[in-house]
């Protein structure tokens, strides 16, 4: 059986499930509808603050492939829009990301999946 190709690292998956106490339903389902967030691998995602309060995001397509079931937004702890997520974490994203030229969620997903020794 082939493993699904994921856009997130196993380290990110482990951080997500540690923060979510092993259950994706403890996370917030974030819907992304802006055109910049419709890039490949960057769509709706699950979000939960990690133990250090940094956001941990897990694309829904990857979560569904990893878990082996569709993710229903109504099963999650809550829902919010991508723009709301960006507003809530604006200062953090400004301090963390190199530029605002690309989608901040896509950029954050990329850097959060880098090995910690590379950051």
Tab-separated table of C-alpha atoms in Angstrom:
chain	number	residue	atom	x	y	z
A	1	UNK	CA	0.000	0.000	0.000
A	2	UNK	CA	1.395	3.422	-0.966
A	3	UNK	CA	1.729	6.154	1.628
A	4	UNK	CA	-0.094	9.374	0.645
A	5	UNK	CA	2.164	12.267	-0.388
A	6	UNK	CA	1.707	14.973	2.234
A	7	UNK	CA	2.532	18.684	2.213
A	8	UNK	CA	3.498	18.611	5.889
A	9	UNK	CA	6.354	16.975	7.734
A	10	UNK	CA	5.838	14.169	10.202
A	11	UNK	CA	7.226	16.531	12.849
A	12	UNK	CA	4.376	18.962	12.108
A	13	UNK	CA	1.861	16.110	12.276
A	14	UNK	CA	3.292	15.043	15.643
A	15	UNK	CA	3.132	18.646	16.970
A	16	UNK	CA	-0.442	18.951	15.725
A	17	UNK	CA	-1.660	15.769	17.393
A	18	UNK	CA	0.257	16.549	20.590
A	19	UNK	CA	-1.451	19.957	20.800
A	20	UNK	CA	-4.827	18.455	19.820
A	21	UNK	CA	-4.481	15.697	22.444
A	22	UNK	CA	-4.567	13.070	19.695
A	23	UNK	CA	-7.888	14.178	18.215
A	24	UNK	CA	-8.241	16.492	15.209
A	25	UNK	CA	-11.724	17.406	16.477
A	26	UNK	CA	-10.050	19.561	19.152
A	27	UNK	CA	-8.716	21.861	16.428
A	28	UNK	CA	-10.324	24.772	14.595
A	29	UNK	CA	-11.297	24.267	10.947
A	30	UNK	CA	-10.084	27.256	8.922
A	31	UNK	CA	-11.741	27.909	5.566
A	32	UNK	CA	-9.655	29.686	2.977
A	33	UNK	CA	-11.414	31.380	0.122
A	34	UNK	CA	-8.997	34.024	-1.100
A	35	UNK	CA	-7.296	33.496	-4.433
A	36	UNK	CA	-3.773	33.590	-2.956
A	37	UNK	CA	-4.651	30.672	-0.710
A	38	UNK	CA	-5.891	28.519	-3.567
A	39	UNK	CA	-2.349	27.624	-4.567
A	40	UNK	CA	-1.457	23.946	-4.734
A	41	UNK	CA	-1.310	22.420	-1.254
A	42	UNK	CA	-2.781	25.516	0.371
A	43	UNK	CA	-6.499	25.280	1.017
A	44	UNK	CA	-8.614	24.779	4.127
A	45	UNK	CA	-6.612	23.718	7.152
A	46	UNK	CA	-6.888	22.662	10.757
A	47	UNK	CA	-5.342	24.976	13.332
A	48	UNK	CA	-4.465	24.622	16.988
A	49	UNK	CA	-2.039	26.589	19.160
A	50	UNK	CA	0.970	24.473	20.074
A	51	UNK	CA	2.411	24.139	23.561
A	52	UNK	CA	4.516	27.251	22.894
A	53	UNK	CA	1.407	29.102	21.584
A	54	UNK	CA	2.784	29.088	18.021
A	55	UNK	CA	0.084	28.106	15.551
A	56	UNK	CA	0.230	24.558	14.227
A	57	UNK	CA	-1.547	24.183	10.905
A	58	UNK	CA	-2.422	20.977	9.099
A	59	UNK	CA	-3.959	21.224	5.599
A	60	UNK	CA	-7.320	19.437	5.553
A	61	UNK	CA	-6.370	17.460	2.437
A	62	UNK	CA	-3.291	16.124	4.244
A	63	UNK	CA	-5.223	15.467	7.461
A	64	UNK	CA	-7.848	13.476	5.565
A	65	UNK	CA	-5.174	11.457	3.754
A	66	UNK	CA	-3.237	10.833	6.967
A	67	UNK	CA	-6.285	9.924	9.067
A	68	UNK	CA	-8.040	8.082	6.262
A	69	UNK	CA	-11.368	9.881	6.567
A	70	UNK	CA	-12.975	13.082	5.339
A	71	UNK	CA	-12.762	16.021	7.741
A	72	UNK	CA	-16.139	17.597	8.453
A	73	UNK	CA	-15.882	21.204	9.713
A	74	UNK	CA	-18.825	20.624	12.075
A	75	UNK	CA	-16.815	17.912	13.869
A	76	UNK	CA	-14.131	20.418	14.869
A	77	UNK	CA	-13.992	22.632	17.961
A	78	UNK	CA	-14.931	25.613	15.808
A	79	UNK	CA	-14.512	27.233	12.430
A	80	UNK	CA	-13.021	30.499	11.237
A	81	UNK	CA	-12.039	32.080	7.967
A	82	UNK	CA	-8.485	32.314	6.709
A	83	UNK	CA	-8.690	36.100	6.882
A	84	UNK	CA	-9.720	35.872	10.546
A	85	UNK	CA	-6.727	33.590	11.243
A	86	UNK	CA	-4.428	36.113	9.542
A	87	UNK	CA	-5.919	38.986	11.578
A	88	UNK	CA	-5.493	37.077	14.851
A	89	UNK	CA	-1.892	36.103	14.090
A	90	UNK	CA	-0.936	39.237	12.081
A	91	UNK	CA	1.819	40.401	14.449
A	92	UNK	CA	3.248	36.890	14.783
A	93	UNK	CA	3.214	36.426	11.003
A	94	UNK	CA	4.835	39.835	10.457
A	95	UNK	CA	7.674	38.865	12.815
A	96	UNK	CA	8.037	35.324	11.454
A	97	UNK	CA	7.748	35.695	7.687
A	98	UNK	CA	10.343	37.144	5.345
A	99	UNK	CA	7.908	39.197	3.273
A	100	UNK	CA	4.262	39.866	2.599
A	101	UNK	CA	4.616	39.207	-1.143
A	102	UNK	CA	3.089	35.729	-0.945
A	103	UNK	CA	0.170	34.257	0.997
A	104	UNK	CA	1.117	34.381	4.709
A	105	UNK	CA	-0.511	31.013	5.408
A	106	UNK	CA	1.380	29.352	2.560
A	107	UNK	CA	4.630	30.927	3.777
A	108	UNK	CA	4.002	29.894	7.375
A	109	UNK	CA	3.159	26.338	6.332
A	110	UNK	CA	6.450	26.188	4.414
A	111	UNK	CA	8.633	27.453	7.277
A	112	UNK	CA	6.811	25.402	9.913
A	113	UNK	CA	7.678	22.259	7.947
A	114	UNK	CA	11.383	23.005	7.807
A	115	UNK	CA	13.584	20.953	10.147
A	116	UNK	CA	14.079	22.894	13.373
A	117	UNK	CA	17.846	22.965	12.796
A	118	UNK	CA	17.219	24.880	9.537
A	119	UNK	CA	15.123	27.648	11.121
